[in-house]
Coordinates of N, CA and C in Angstrom, one line a residue:
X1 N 112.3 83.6 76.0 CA 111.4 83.5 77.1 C 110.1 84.3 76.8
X2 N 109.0 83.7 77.5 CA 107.9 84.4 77.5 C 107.3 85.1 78.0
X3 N 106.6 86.2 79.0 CA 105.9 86.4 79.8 C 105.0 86.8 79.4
X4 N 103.5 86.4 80.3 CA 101.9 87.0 80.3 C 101.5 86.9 81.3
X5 N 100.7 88.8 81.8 CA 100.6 88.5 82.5 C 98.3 88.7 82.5
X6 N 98.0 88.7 83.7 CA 96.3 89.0 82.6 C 95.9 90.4 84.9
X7 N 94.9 90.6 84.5 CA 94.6 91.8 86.1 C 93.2 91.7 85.3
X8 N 92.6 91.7 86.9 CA 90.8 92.1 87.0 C 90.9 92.7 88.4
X9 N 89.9 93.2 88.6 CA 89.0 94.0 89.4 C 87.7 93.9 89.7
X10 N 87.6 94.0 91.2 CA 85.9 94.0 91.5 C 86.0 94.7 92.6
X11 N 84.5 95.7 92.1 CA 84.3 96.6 93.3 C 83.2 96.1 94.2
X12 N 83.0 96.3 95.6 CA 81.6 95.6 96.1 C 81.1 97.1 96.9
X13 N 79.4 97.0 96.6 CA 79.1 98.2 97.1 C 78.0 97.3 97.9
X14 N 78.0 97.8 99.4 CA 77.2 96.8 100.3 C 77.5 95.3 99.7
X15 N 76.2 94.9 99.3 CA 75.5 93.9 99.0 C 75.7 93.3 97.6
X16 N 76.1 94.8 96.7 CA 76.1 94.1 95.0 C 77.4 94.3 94.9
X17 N 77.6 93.7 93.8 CA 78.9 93.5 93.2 C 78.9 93.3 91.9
X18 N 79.4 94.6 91.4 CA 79.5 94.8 89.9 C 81.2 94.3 89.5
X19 N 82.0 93.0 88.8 CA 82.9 92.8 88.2 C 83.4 93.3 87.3
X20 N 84.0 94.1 87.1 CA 84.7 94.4 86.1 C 86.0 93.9 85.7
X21 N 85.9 92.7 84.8 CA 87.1 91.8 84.3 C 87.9 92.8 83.5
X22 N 89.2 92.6 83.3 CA 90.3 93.1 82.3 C 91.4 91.8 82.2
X23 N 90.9 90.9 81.1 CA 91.3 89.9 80.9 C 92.5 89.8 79.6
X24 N 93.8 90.9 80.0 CA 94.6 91.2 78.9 C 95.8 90.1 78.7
X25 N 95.6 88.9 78.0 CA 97.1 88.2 78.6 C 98.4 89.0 77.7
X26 N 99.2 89.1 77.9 CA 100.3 90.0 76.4 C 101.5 88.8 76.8
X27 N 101.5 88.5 75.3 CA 103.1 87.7 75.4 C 103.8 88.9 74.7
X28 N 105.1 88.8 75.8 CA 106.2 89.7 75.5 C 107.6 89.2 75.5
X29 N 108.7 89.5 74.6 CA 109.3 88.6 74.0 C 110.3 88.9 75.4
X30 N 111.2 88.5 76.1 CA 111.6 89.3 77.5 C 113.4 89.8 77.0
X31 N 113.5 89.4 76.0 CA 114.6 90.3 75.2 C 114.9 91.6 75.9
X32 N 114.1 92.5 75.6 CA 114.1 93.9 76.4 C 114.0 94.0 77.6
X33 N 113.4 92.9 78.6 CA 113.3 93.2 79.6 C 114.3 92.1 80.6
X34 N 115.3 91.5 79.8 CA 115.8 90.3 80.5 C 116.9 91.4 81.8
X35 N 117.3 90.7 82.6 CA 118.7 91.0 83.2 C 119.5 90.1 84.0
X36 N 120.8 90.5 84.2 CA 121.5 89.3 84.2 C 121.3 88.5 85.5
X37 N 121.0 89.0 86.4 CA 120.8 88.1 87.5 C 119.2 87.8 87.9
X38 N 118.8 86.6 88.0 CA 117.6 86.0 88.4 C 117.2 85.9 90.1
X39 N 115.9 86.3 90.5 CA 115.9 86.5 91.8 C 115.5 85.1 92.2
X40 N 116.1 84.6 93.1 CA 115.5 83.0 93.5 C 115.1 83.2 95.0
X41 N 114.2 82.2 95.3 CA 113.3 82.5 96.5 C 114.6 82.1 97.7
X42 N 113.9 82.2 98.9 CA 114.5 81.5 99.9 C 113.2 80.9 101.0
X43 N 113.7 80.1 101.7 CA 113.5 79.0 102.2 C 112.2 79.1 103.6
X44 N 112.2 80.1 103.9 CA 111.0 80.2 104.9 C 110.3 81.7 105.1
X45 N 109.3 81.8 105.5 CA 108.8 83.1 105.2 C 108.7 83.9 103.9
X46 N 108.4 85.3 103.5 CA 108.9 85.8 102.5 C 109.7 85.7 102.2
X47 N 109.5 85.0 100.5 CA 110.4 84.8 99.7 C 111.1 85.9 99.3
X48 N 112.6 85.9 98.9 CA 113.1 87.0 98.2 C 112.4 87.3 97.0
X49 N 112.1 87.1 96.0 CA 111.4 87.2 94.9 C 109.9 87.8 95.5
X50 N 109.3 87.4 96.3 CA 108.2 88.3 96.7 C 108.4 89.8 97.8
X51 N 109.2 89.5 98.2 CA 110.2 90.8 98.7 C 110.4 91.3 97.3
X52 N 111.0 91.4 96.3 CA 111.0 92.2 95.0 C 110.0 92.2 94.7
X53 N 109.0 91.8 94.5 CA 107.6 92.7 94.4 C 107.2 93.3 95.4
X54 N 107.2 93.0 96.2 CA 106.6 94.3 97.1 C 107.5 95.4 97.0
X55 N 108.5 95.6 96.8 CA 109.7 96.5 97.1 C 109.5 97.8 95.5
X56 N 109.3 96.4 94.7 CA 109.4 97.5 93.3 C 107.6 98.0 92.9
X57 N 107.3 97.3 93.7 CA 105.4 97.7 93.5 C 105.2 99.1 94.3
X58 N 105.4 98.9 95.5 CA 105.7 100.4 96.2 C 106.5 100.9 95.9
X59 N 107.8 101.2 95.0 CA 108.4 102.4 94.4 C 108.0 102.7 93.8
X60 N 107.5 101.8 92.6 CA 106.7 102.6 91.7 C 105.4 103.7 92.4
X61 N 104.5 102.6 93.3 CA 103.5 103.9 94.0 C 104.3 105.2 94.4
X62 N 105.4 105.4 95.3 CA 105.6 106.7 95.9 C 106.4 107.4 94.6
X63 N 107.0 106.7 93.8 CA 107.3 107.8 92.4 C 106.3 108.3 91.5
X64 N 104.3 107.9 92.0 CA 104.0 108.1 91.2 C 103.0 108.8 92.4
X65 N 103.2 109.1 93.8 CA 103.0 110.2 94.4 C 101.8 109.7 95.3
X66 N 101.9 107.9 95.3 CA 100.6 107.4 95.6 C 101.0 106.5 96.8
X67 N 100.1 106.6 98.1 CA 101.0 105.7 99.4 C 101.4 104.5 99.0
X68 N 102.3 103.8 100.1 CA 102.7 102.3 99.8 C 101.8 101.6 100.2
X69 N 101.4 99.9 99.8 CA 100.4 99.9 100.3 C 101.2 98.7 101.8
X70 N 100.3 98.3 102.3 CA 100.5 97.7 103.5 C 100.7 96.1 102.9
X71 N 101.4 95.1 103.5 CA 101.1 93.9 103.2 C 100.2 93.2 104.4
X72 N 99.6 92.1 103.7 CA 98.2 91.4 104.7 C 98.3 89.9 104.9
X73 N 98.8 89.4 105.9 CA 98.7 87.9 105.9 C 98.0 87.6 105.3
X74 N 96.5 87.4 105.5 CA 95.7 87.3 104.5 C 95.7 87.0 103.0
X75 N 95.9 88.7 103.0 CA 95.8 88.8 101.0 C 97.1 87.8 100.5
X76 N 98.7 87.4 101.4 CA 99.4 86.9 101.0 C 99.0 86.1 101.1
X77 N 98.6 84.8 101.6 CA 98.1 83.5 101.6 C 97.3 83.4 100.9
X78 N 96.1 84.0 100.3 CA 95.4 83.8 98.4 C 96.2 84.3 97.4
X79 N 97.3 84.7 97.9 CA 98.1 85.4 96.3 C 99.2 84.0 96.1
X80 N 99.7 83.4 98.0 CA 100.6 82.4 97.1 C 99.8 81.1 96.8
X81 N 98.2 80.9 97.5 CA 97.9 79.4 97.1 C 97.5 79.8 95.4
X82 N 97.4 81.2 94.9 CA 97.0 81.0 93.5 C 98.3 80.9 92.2
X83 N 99.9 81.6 93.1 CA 100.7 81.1 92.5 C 101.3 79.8 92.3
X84 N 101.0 79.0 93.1 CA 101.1 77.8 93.4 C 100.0 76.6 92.5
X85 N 99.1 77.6 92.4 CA 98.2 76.1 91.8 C 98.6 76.9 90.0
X86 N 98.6 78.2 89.9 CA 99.3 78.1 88.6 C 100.2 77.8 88.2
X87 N 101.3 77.6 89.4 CA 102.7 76.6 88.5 C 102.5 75.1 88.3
X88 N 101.6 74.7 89.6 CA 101.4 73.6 89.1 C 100.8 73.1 88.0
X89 N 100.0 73.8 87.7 CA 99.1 73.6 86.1 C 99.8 74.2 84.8
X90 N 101.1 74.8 84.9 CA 101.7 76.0 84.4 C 100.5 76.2 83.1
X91 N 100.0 77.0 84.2 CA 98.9 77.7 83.2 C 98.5 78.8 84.3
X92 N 98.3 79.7 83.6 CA 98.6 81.5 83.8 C 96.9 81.7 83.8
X93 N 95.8 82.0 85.2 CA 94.9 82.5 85.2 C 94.3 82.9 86.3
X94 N 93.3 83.7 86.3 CA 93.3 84.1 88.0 C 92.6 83.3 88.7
X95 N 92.6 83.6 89.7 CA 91.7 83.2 91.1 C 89.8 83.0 90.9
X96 N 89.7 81.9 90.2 CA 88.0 81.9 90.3 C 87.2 82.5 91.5
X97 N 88.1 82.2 92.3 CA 87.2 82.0 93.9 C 87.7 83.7 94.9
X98 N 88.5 84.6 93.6 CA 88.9 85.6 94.4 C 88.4 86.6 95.7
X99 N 86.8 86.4 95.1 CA 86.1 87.3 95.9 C 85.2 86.8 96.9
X100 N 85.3 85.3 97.4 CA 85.4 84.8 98.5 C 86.3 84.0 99.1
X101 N 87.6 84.1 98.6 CA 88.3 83.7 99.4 C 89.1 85.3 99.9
X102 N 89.1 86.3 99.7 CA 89.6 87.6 100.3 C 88.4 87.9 101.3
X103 N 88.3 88.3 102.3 CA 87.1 88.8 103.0 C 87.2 89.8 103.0
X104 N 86.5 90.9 103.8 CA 85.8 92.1 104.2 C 86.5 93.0 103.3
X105 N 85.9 92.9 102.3 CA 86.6 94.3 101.0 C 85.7 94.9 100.1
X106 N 85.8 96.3 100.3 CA 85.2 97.1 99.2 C 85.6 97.3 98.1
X107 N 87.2 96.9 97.8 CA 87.8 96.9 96.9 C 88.6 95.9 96.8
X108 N 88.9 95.0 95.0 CA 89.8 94.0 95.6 C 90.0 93.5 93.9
X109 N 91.4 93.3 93.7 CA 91.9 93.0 92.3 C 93.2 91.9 92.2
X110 N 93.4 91.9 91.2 CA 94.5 90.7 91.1 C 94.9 90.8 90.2
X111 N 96.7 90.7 90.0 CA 97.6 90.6 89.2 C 98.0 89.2 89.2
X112 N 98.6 88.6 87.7 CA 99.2 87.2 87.6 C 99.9 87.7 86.7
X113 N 100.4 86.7 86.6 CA 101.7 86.9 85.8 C 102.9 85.4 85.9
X114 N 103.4 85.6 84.8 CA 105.3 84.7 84.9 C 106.1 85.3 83.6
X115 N 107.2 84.7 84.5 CA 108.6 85.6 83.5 C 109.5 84.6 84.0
X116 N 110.7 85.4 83.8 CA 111.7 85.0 84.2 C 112.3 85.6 85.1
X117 N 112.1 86.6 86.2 CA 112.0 87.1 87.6 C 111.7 88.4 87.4
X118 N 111.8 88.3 88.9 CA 110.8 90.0 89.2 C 110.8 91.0 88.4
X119 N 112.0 91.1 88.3 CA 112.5 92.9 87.7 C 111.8 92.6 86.5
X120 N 112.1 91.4 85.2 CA 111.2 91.4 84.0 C 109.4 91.4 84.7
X121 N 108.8 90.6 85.2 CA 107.7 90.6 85.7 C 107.0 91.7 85.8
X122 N 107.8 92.7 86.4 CA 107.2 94.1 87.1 C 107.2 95.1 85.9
X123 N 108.5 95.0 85.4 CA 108.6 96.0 84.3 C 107.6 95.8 83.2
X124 N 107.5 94.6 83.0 CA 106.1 94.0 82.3 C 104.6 94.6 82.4
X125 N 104.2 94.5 83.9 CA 103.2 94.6 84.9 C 103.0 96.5 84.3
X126 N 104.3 96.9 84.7 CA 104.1 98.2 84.5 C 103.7 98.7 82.9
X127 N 104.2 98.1 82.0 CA 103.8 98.9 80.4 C 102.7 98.5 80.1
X128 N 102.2 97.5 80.8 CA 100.6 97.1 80.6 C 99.1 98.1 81.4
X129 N 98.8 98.7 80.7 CA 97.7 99.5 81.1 C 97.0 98.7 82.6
X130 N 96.4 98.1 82.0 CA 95.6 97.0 82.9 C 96.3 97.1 84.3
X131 N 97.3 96.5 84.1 CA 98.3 96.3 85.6 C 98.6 97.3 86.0
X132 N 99.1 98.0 85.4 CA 99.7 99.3 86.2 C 98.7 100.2 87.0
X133 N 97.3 100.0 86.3 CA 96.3 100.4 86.8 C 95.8 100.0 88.1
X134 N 96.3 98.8 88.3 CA 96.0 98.0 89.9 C 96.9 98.5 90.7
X135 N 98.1 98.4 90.2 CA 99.2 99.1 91.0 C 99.2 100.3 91.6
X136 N 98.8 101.2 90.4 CA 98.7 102.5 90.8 C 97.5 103.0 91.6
X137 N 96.3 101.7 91.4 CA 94.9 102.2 92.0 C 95.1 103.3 93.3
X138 N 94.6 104.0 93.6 CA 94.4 104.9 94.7 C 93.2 104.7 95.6
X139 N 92.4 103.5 95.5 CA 91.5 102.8 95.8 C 92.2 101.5 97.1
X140 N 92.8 100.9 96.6 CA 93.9 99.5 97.4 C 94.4 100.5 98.4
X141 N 94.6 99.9 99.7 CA 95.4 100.3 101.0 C 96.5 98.8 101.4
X142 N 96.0 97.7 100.9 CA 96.6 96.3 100.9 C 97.4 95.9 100.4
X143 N 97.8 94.4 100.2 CA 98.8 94.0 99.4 C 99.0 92.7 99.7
X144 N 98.6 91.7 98.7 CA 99.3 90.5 99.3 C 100.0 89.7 98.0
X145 N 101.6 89.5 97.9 CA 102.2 89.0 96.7 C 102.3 87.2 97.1
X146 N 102.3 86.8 96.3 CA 102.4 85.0 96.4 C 103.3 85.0 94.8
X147 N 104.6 84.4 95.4 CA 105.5 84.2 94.4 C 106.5 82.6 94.5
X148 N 106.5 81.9 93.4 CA 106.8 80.4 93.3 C 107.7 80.5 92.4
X149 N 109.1 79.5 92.0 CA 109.5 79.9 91.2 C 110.0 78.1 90.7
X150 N 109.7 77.9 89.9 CA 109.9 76.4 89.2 C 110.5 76.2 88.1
X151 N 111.0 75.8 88.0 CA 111.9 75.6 86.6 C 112.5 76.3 85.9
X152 N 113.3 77.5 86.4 CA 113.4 78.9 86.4 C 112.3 79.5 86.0
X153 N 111.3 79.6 86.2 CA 109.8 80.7 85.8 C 109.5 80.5 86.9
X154 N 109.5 82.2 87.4 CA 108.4 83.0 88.8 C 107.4 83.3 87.9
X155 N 106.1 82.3 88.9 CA 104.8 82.4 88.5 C 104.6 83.2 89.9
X156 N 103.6 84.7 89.5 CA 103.5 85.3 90.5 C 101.7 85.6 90.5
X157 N 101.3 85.9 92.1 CA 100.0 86.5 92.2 C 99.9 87.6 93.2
X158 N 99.7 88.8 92.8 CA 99.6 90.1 93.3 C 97.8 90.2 93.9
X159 N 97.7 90.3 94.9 CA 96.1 90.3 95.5 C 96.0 92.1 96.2
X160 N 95.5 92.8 95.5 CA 95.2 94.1 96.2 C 93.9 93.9 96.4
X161 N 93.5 94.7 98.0 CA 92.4 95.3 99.0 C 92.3 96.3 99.4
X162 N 91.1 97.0 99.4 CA 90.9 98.1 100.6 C 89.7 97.7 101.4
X163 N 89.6 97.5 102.5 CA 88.8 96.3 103.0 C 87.6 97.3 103.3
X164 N 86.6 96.8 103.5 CA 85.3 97.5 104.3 C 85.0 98.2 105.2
X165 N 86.0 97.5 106.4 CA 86.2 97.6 107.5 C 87.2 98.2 108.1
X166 N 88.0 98.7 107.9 CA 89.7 99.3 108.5 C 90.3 98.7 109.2
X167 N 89.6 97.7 110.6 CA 90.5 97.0 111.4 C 90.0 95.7 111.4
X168 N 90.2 95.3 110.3 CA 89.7 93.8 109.8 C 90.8 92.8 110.4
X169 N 90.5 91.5 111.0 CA 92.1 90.4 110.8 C 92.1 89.8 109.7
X170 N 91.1 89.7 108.8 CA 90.5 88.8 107.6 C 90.9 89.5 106.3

Protein backbone atom coordinates (compact mmCIF):
# COMPACT_ATOMS: atom_id res chain seq x y z
CA UNK A 1 0.00 0.00 0.00
CA UNK A 2 0.84 3.57 -0.50
CA UNK A 3 0.45 6.65 1.35
CA UNK A 4 1.18 10.54 0.37
CA UNK A 5 0.45 12.94 2.01
CA UNK A 6 1.54 16.96 0.68
CA UNK A 7 0.56 20.45 3.79
CA UNK A 8 0.66 24.29 2.85
CA UNK A 9 0.13 27.29 4.76
CA UNK A 10 -1.02 30.78 4.37
CA UNK A 11 -0.72 33.52 6.60
CA UNK A 12 -3.02 36.80 5.97
CA UNK A 13 -1.90 40.04 7.47
CA UNK A 14 -4.92 42.61 6.98
CA UNK A 15 -5.14 42.86 3.39
CA UNK A 16 -1.90 40.90 2.01
CA UNK A 17 -1.33 37.56 1.93
CA UNK A 18 1.97 36.08 1.74
CA UNK A 19 1.59 31.96 0.72
CA UNK A 20 3.86 29.89 1.85
CA UNK A 21 3.43 26.43 -0.07
CA UNK A 22 5.14 23.18 1.35
CA UNK A 23 4.29 21.00 -1.43
CA UNK A 24 6.02 17.58 0.06
CA UNK A 25 4.08 14.50 -1.41
CA UNK A 26 6.25 11.26 0.39
CA UNK A 27 5.35 7.82 -0.79
CA UNK A 28 5.72 5.53 2.09
CA UNK A 29 5.71 2.02 1.84
CA UNK A 30 2.83 1.43 4.87
CA UNK A 31 4.60 -1.90 5.90
CA UNK A 32 5.75 -0.09 9.07
CA UNK A 33 2.97 1.67 9.60
CA UNK A 34 0.13 -0.96 8.79
CA UNK A 35 -2.26 -2.30 11.70
CA UNK A 36 -4.51 -4.85 11.86
CA UNK A 37 -7.76 -3.29 12.16
CA UNK A 38 -9.02 -0.59 9.54
CA UNK A 39 -11.19 2.33 10.76
CA UNK A 40 -14.38 2.47 8.62
CA UNK A 41 -16.64 5.45 8.58
CA UNK A 42 -20.22 5.40 9.81
CA UNK A 43 -23.31 6.60 8.39
CA UNK A 44 -24.34 10.11 9.52
CA UNK A 45 -22.51 12.87 11.13
CA UNK A 46 -18.88 12.44 12.08
CA UNK A 47 -17.48 9.77 10.71
CA UNK A 48 -15.55 7.36 12.89
CA UNK A 49 -12.36 7.70 10.86
CA UNK A 50 -12.63 11.46 11.30
CA UNK A 51 -13.31 11.05 15.00
CA UNK A 52 -9.66 9.30 14.79
CA UNK A 53 -8.26 12.17 13.49
CA UNK A 54 -9.36 14.52 15.56
CA UNK A 55 -8.72 12.26 18.61
CA UNK A 56 -5.09 11.35 17.57
CA UNK A 57 -4.32 15.09 16.17
CA UNK A 58 -5.06 16.46 19.69
CA UNK A 59 -3.09 13.90 21.56
CA UNK A 60 -0.44 14.48 19.84
CA UNK A 61 -0.99 18.47 20.54
CA UNK A 62 -1.37 18.03 24.55
CA UNK A 63 1.78 15.40 24.55
CA UNK A 64 3.57 18.03 22.90
CA UNK A 65 2.27 20.68 25.60
CA UNK A 66 0.24 22.53 22.90
CA UNK A 67 -3.89 23.17 23.43
CA UNK A 68 -6.37 21.01 21.53
CA UNK A 69 -7.65 22.69 18.92
CA UNK A 70 -11.53 23.24 18.64
CA UNK A 71 -13.46 21.61 15.67
CA UNK A 72 -15.47 24.18 13.19
CA UNK A 73 -18.50 23.37 11.15
CA UNK A 74 -17.18 25.36 8.79
CA UNK A 75 -13.46 24.25 8.48
CA UNK A 76 -15.20 20.66 8.45
CA UNK A 77 -17.34 21.22 5.51
CA UNK A 78 -14.08 22.40 3.19
CA UNK A 79 -12.01 19.60 4.66
CA UNK A 80 -14.76 17.00 3.61
CA UNK A 81 -15.83 18.61 0.14
CA UNK A 82 -11.91 18.44 -0.56
CA UNK A 83 -11.74 14.79 0.55
CA UNK A 84 -14.39 13.98 -1.50
CA UNK A 85 -13.46 15.55 -4.76
CA UNK A 86 -9.96 13.81 -4.17
CA UNK A 87 -11.37 10.45 -3.99
CA UNK A 88 -13.22 11.08 -6.64
CA UNK A 89 -10.44 11.98 -8.91
CA UNK A 90 -8.18 9.60 -6.65
CA UNK A 91 -5.76 12.06 -7.01
CA UNK A 92 -4.12 13.53 -3.85
CA UNK A 93 -3.94 17.61 -3.94
CA UNK A 94 -5.03 20.46 -1.99
CA UNK A 95 -7.72 22.84 -2.07
CA UNK A 96 -7.09 25.51 -4.88
CA UNK A 97 -9.78 27.60 -3.58
CA UNK A 98 -8.55 27.14 0.24
CA UNK A 99 -8.26 30.66 1.11
CA UNK A 100 -11.59 31.60 -0.02
CA UNK A 101 -13.57 29.14 0.68
CA UNK A 102 -12.36 29.30 4.66
CA UNK A 103 -13.42 32.80 5.79
CA UNK A 104 -12.29 35.23 8.52
CA UNK A 105 -8.64 33.80 9.12
CA UNK A 106 -5.39 35.09 9.95
CA UNK A 107 -4.13 31.85 9.89
CA UNK A 108 -5.10 28.93 7.79
CA UNK A 109 -3.38 25.48 6.38
CA UNK A 110 -4.15 22.16 5.12
CA UNK A 111 -3.29 18.63 5.44
CA UNK A 112 -4.13 15.79 2.69
CA UNK A 113 -3.31 12.76 2.66
CA UNK A 114 -4.51 8.73 2.00
CA UNK A 115 -3.53 5.46 3.41
CA UNK A 116 -4.98 2.86 4.47
CA UNK A 117 -6.64 4.31 7.75
CA UNK A 118 -6.11 6.69 10.30
CA UNK A 119 -3.63 5.37 12.61
CA UNK A 120 -1.18 4.79 9.31
CA UNK A 121 -2.34 8.29 7.94
CA UNK A 122 -1.44 10.17 11.18
CA UNK A 123 1.58 8.26 12.04
CA UNK A 124 2.64 9.30 8.54
CA UNK A 125 1.37 13.00 8.99
CA UNK A 126 3.53 12.96 12.05
CA UNK A 127 7.29 11.86 10.70
CA UNK A 128 6.76 14.32 8.02
CA UNK A 129 8.19 17.68 8.99
CA UNK A 130 5.76 19.61 6.97
CA UNK A 131 2.67 18.08 8.62
CA UNK A 132 3.61 17.77 11.92
CA UNK A 133 4.36 21.37 11.67
CA UNK A 134 0.51 22.15 11.00
CA UNK A 135 -0.40 19.96 13.66
CA UNK A 136 1.77 21.22 16.13
CA UNK A 137 1.38 24.95 14.83
CA UNK A 138 0.80 27.14 17.94
CA UNK A 139 -0.70 29.53 15.56
CA UNK A 140 -4.25 27.23 14.64
CA UNK A 141 -7.08 27.45 17.51
CA UNK A 142 -9.43 25.43 14.77
CA UNK A 143 -9.89 22.30 13.14
CA UNK A 144 -11.88 20.92 10.54
CA UNK A 145 -11.09 16.99 9.31
CA UNK A 146 -13.09 15.74 6.12
CA UNK A 147 -12.53 12.00 5.85
CA UNK A 148 -13.93 9.52 2.88
CA UNK A 149 -13.06 6.15 2.59
CA UNK A 150 -13.48 4.21 -0.92
CA UNK A 151 -12.19 1.20 -1.89
CA UNK A 152 -10.43 0.60 1.34
CA UNK A 153 -8.31 4.01 0.97
CA UNK A 154 -9.14 7.00 3.60
CA UNK A 155 -8.58 9.94 1.57
CA UNK A 156 -8.34 12.61 4.15
CA UNK A 157 -8.44 16.67 4.50
CA UNK A 158 -7.26 18.30 7.70
CA UNK A 159 -8.24 22.35 7.42
CA UNK A 160 -6.52 24.27 10.33
CA UNK A 161 -7.64 28.21 11.37
CA UNK A 162 -7.09 30.82 13.70
CA UNK A 163 -9.61 33.15 12.54
CA UNK A 164 -9.29 37.07 12.62
CA UNK A 165 -12.02 37.48 14.50
CA UNK A 166 -12.63 35.15 17.69
CA UNK A 167 -16.38 35.01 17.47
CA UNK A 168 -16.65 34.33 13.90
CA UNK A 169 -19.87 31.76 12.61
CA UNK A 170 -17.76 31.50 9.29
Amino acid sequence: MNFSPTAVRWRSNCAIRRAAALMTPILLLAAGFLVSSTVTASPAGATTVEECFTRMLNHARTAHHRPRLSTHAALTRVARQQAHRMADKRMLYHNPNLTSDVRNWRWVGENVGYGPDCRTIHAALMASPPHRANILDRDYTQLGIGAVVRNGRVWVAQVFRRPMKPSSRG
